[in-house]
Coordinates of C-alpha atoms in Angstrom, one line a residue:
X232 CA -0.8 -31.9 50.7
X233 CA -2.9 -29.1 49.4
X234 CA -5.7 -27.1 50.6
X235 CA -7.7 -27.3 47.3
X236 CA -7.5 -31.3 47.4
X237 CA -8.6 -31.6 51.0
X238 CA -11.6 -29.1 50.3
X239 CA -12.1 -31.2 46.8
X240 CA -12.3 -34.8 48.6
X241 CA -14.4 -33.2 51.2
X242 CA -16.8 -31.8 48.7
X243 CA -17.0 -35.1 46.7
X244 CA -18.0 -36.8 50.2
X245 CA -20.5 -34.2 51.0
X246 CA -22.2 -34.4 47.6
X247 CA -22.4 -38.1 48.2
X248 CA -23.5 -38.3 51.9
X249 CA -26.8 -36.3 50.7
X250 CA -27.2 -38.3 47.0
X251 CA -30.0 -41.0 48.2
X252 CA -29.5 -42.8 44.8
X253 CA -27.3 -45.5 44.7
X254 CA -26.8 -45.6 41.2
X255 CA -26.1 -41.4 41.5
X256 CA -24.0 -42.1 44.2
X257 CA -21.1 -44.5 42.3
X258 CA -21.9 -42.0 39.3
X259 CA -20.8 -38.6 41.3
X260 CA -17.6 -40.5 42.9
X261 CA -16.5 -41.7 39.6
X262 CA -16.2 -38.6 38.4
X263 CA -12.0 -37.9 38.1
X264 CA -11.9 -34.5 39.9
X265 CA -9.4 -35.8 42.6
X266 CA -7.5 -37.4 39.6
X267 CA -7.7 -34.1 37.8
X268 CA -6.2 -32.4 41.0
X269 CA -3.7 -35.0 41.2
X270 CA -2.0 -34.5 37.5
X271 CA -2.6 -30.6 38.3
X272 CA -0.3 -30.3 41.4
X273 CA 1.9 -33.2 40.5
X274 CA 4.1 -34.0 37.8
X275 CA 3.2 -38.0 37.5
X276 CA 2.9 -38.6 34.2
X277 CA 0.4 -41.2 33.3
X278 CA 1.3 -44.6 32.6
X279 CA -0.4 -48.0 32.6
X280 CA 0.3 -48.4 36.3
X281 CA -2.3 -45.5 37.1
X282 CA -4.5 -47.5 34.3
X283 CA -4.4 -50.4 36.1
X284 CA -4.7 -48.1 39.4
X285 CA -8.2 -48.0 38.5
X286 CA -9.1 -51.7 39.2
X287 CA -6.8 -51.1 42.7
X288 CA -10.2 -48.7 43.2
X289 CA -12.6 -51.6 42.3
X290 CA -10.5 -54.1 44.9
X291 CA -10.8 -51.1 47.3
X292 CA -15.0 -51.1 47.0
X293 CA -14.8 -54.8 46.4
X294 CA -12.5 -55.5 50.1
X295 CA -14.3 -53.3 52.1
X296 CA -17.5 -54.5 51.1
X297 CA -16.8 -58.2 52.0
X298 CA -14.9 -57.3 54.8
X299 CA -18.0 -55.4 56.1
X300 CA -20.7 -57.0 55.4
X301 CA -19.4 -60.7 55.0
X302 CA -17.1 -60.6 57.4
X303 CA -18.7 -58.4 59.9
X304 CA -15.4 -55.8 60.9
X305 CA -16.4 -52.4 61.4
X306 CA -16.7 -50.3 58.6
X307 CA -13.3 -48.3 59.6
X308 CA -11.4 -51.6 60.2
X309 CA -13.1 -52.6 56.5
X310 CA -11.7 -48.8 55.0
X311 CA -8.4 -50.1 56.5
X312 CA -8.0 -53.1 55.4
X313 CA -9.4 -51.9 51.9
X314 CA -6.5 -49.3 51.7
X315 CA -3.9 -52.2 52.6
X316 CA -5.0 -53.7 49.5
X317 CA -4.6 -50.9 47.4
X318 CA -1.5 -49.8 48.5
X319 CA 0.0 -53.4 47.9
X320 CA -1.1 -53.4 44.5
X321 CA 0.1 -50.2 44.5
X322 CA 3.5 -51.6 45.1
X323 CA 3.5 -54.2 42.8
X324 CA 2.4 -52.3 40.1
X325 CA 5.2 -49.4 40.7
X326 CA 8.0 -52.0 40.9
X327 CA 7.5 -53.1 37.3
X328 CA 7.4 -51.4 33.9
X329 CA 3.8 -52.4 32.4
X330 CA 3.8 -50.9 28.7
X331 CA 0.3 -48.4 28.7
X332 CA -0.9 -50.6 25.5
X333 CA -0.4 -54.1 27.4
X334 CA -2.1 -52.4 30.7
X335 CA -5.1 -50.8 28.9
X336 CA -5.2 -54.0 27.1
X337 CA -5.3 -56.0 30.4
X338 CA -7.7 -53.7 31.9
X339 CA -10.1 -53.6 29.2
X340 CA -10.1 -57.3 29.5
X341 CA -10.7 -57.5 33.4
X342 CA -13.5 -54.9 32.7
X343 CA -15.5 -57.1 30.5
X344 CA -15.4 -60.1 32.5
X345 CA -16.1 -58.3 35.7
X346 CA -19.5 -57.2 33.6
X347 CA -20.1 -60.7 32.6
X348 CA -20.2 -61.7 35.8
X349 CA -21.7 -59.3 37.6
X350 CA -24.8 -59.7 34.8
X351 CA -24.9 -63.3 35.1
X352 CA -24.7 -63.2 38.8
X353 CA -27.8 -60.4 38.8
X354 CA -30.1 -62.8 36.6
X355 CA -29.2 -65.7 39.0
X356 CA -30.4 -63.5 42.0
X357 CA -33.6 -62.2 40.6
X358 CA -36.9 -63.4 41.5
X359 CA -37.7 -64.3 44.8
X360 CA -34.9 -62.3 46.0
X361 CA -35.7 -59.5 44.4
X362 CA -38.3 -58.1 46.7
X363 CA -36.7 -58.0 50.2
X364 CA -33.6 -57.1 48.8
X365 CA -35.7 -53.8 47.1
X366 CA -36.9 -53.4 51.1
X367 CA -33.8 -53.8 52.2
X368 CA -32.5 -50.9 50.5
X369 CA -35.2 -48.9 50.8
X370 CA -35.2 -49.4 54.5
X371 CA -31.2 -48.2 54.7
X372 CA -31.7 -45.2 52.5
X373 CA -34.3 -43.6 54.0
X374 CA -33.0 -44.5 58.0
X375 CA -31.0 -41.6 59.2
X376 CA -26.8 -41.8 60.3
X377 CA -27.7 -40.0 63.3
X378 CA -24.7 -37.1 62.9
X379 CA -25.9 -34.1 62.6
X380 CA -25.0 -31.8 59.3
X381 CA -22.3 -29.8 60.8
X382 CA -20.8 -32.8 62.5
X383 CA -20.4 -34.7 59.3
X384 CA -18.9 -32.3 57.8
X385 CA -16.4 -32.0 59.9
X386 CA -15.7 -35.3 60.3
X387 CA -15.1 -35.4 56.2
X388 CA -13.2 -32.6 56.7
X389 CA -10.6 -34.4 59.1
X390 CA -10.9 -37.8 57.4
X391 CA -9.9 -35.6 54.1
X392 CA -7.3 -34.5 56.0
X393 CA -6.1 -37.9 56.6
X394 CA -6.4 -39.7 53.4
X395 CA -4.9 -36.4 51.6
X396 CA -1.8 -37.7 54.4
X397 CA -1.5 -40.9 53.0
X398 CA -1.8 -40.5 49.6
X399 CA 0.8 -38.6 49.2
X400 CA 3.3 -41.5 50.2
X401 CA 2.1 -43.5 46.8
X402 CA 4.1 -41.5 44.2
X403 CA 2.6 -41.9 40.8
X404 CA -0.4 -44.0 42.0
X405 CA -2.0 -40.9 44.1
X406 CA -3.5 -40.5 40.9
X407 CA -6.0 -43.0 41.4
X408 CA -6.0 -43.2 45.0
X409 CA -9.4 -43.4 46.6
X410 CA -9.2 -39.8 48.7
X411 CA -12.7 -39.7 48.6
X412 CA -13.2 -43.2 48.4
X413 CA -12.6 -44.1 52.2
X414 CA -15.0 -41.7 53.5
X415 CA -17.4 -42.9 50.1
X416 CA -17.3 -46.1 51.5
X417 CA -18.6 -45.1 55.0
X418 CA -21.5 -43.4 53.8
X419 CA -22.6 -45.9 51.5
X420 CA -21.7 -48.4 54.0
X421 CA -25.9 -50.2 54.0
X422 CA -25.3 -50.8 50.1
X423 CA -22.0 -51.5 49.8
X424 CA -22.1 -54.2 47.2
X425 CA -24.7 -52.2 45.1
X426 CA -22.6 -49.1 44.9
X427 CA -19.6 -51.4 44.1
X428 CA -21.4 -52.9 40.9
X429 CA -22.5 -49.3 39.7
X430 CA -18.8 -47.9 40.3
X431 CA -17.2 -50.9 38.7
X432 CA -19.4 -50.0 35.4
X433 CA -18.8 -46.5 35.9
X434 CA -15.0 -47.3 35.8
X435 CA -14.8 -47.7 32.6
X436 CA -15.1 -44.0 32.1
X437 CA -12.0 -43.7 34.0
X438 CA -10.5 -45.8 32.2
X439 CA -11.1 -43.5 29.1
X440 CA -10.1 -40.4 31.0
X441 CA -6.5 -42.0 31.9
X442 CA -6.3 -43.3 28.1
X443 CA -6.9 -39.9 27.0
X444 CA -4.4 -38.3 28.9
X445 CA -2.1 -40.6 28.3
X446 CA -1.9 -40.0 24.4
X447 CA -1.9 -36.3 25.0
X448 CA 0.1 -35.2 28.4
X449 CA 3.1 -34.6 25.9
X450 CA 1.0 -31.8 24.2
X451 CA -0.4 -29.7 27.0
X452 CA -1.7 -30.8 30.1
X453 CA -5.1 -28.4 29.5
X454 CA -5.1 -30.4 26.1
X455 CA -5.1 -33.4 28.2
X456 CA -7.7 -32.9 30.7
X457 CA -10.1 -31.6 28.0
X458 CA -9.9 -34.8 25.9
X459 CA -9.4 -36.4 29.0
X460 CA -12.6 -35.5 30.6
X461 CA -14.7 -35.4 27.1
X462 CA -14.2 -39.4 26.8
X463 CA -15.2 -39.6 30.5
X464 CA -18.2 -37.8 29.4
X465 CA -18.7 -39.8 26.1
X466 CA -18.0 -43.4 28.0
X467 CA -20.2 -42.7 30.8
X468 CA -23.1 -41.5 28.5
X469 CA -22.9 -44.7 26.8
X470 CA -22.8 -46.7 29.9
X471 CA -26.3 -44.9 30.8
X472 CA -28.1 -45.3 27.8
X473 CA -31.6 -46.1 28.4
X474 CA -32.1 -50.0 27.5
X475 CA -33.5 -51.6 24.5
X476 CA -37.3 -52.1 25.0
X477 CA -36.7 -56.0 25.0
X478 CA -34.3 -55.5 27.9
X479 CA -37.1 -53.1 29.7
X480 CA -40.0 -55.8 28.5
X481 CA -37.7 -58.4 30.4
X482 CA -36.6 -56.1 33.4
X483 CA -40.2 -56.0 34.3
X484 CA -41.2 -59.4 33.4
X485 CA -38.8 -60.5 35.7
X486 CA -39.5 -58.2 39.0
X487 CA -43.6 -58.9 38.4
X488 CA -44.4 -61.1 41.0
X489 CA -45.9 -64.5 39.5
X490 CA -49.7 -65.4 39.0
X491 CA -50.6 -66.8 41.4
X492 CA -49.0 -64.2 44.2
X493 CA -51.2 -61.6 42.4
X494 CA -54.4 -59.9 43.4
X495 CA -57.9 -61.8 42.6
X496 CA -58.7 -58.7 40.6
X497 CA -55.9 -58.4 38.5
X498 CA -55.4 -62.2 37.7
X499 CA -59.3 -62.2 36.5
X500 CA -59.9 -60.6 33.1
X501 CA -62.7 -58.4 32.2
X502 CA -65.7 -60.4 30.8
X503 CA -68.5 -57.8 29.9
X504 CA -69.1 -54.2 29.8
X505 CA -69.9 -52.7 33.3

């Protein structure tokens, strides 16, 4: 365990507890400083294991959130149980030799259909939904956790502490381990399944950080993290370009309530001058 990772995870966590965004939320934790760390004060070489590490961070999000909010369990006994599924696949994934091409191949694949479904999954829950659901999360953004700012902080501080602890026992998959992650998943706790959807996009992007490494760790390992992190950069970019104007034309189509729900003023048209 090092200083500079605990301070790192507990900075990611900070950063994150005061981002009111959802969407900026799963964007700041996806960024791979904690993996950058990792390969820096380690020497795990990156292999498709710690590419297919990343969906073990999806399956993290993905437990915790049903465990939580389906399920009811407290949100530590949800971080818990979200860590016993990482560190299984964990396991698994560290007791067999997956070839990087087959495993970037697999996770490409798991990627896309995760998207698929997600999309199709949004369009079936728009409409009448749409609204509270918007409350809903407006409601849980703006009500306050009740710690104060110091007291957080040093309850990151020790959580950092602890998840530094247990990462260290995964061997080459504390690369991808979620440090930050477990305390992530606590603050984000009232939109769980949002922030899940936005990180499993984002992930991509580390996806394309591992892939760059990969093909250059033999070089350098500053070589590395540059290209590394400049196809983190170029992936995520992509993932947040602004949509086509028939998607935004749609978008708002869809969240404007229907015709008859609307005002008398606005349904009537203008029929003279004034």
């Amino acid at each position: 365990m090092t200083w500079s990772a605990v301070l790192l995870v507990t900075a990611v966590v900070w950063a994150v507890s005061v981002i009111r965004s959802v969407r900026l939320r799963a964007l700041v934790y996806s960024l791979p400083l904690p993996m950058t760390l990792a390969l820096l004060t380690t020497d795990y070489r990156v292999d498709g294991a710690q590419v297919l590490g990343v969906l073990g961070l999806n399956l993290f999000f993905v437990t915790v959130a049903v465990t939580h909010q389906l399920w009811r369990w407290p949100i530590l006994l949800a971080d818990v149980a979200g860590i016993a599924v990482y560190v299984a696949l964990s396991a698994g994934l560290l007791a067999v030799d997956i070839p990087f091409e087959v495993a970037l191949a697999g996770a490409l694949v798991l990627w896309l259909a995760a998207i698929l479904w997600l999309r199709r999954r949004a369009r079936r829950s728009a409409g009448t939904r749409a609204a509270p659901a918007e409350e809903a999360v407006a409601v849980a953004e703006t009500r306050p956790d009740g710690l104060p700012a110091l007291l957080k902080l040093v309850v990151i501080f020790v959580g950092a502490v602890l998840t530094q602890l247990l990462g260290a026992v995964l061997r080459g998959m504390v690369v991808t381990f979620p440090y930050s992650g477990v305390l992530v998943a606590v603050e984000a706790r009232r939109q769980l399944a949002e922030f899940s959807r936005h990180f499993a996009r984002n992930s991509l992007a580390l996806v394309g950080f591992l892939t760059a490494y990969h093909y250059l760790q033999d070089v350098s390992s500053a070589a590395a993290l540059g290209a590394g992190w400049a196809t983190f950069a170029v992936v995520a970019a992509a993932l947040h370009l602004p949509l086509r104007p028939r998607q935004v034309a749609h978008a708002r189509s869809a969240s404007r309530p229907p015709r008859a729900l609307r005002p008398a003023t606005e349904r009537q048209a203008p029929t003279g001058l004034p």
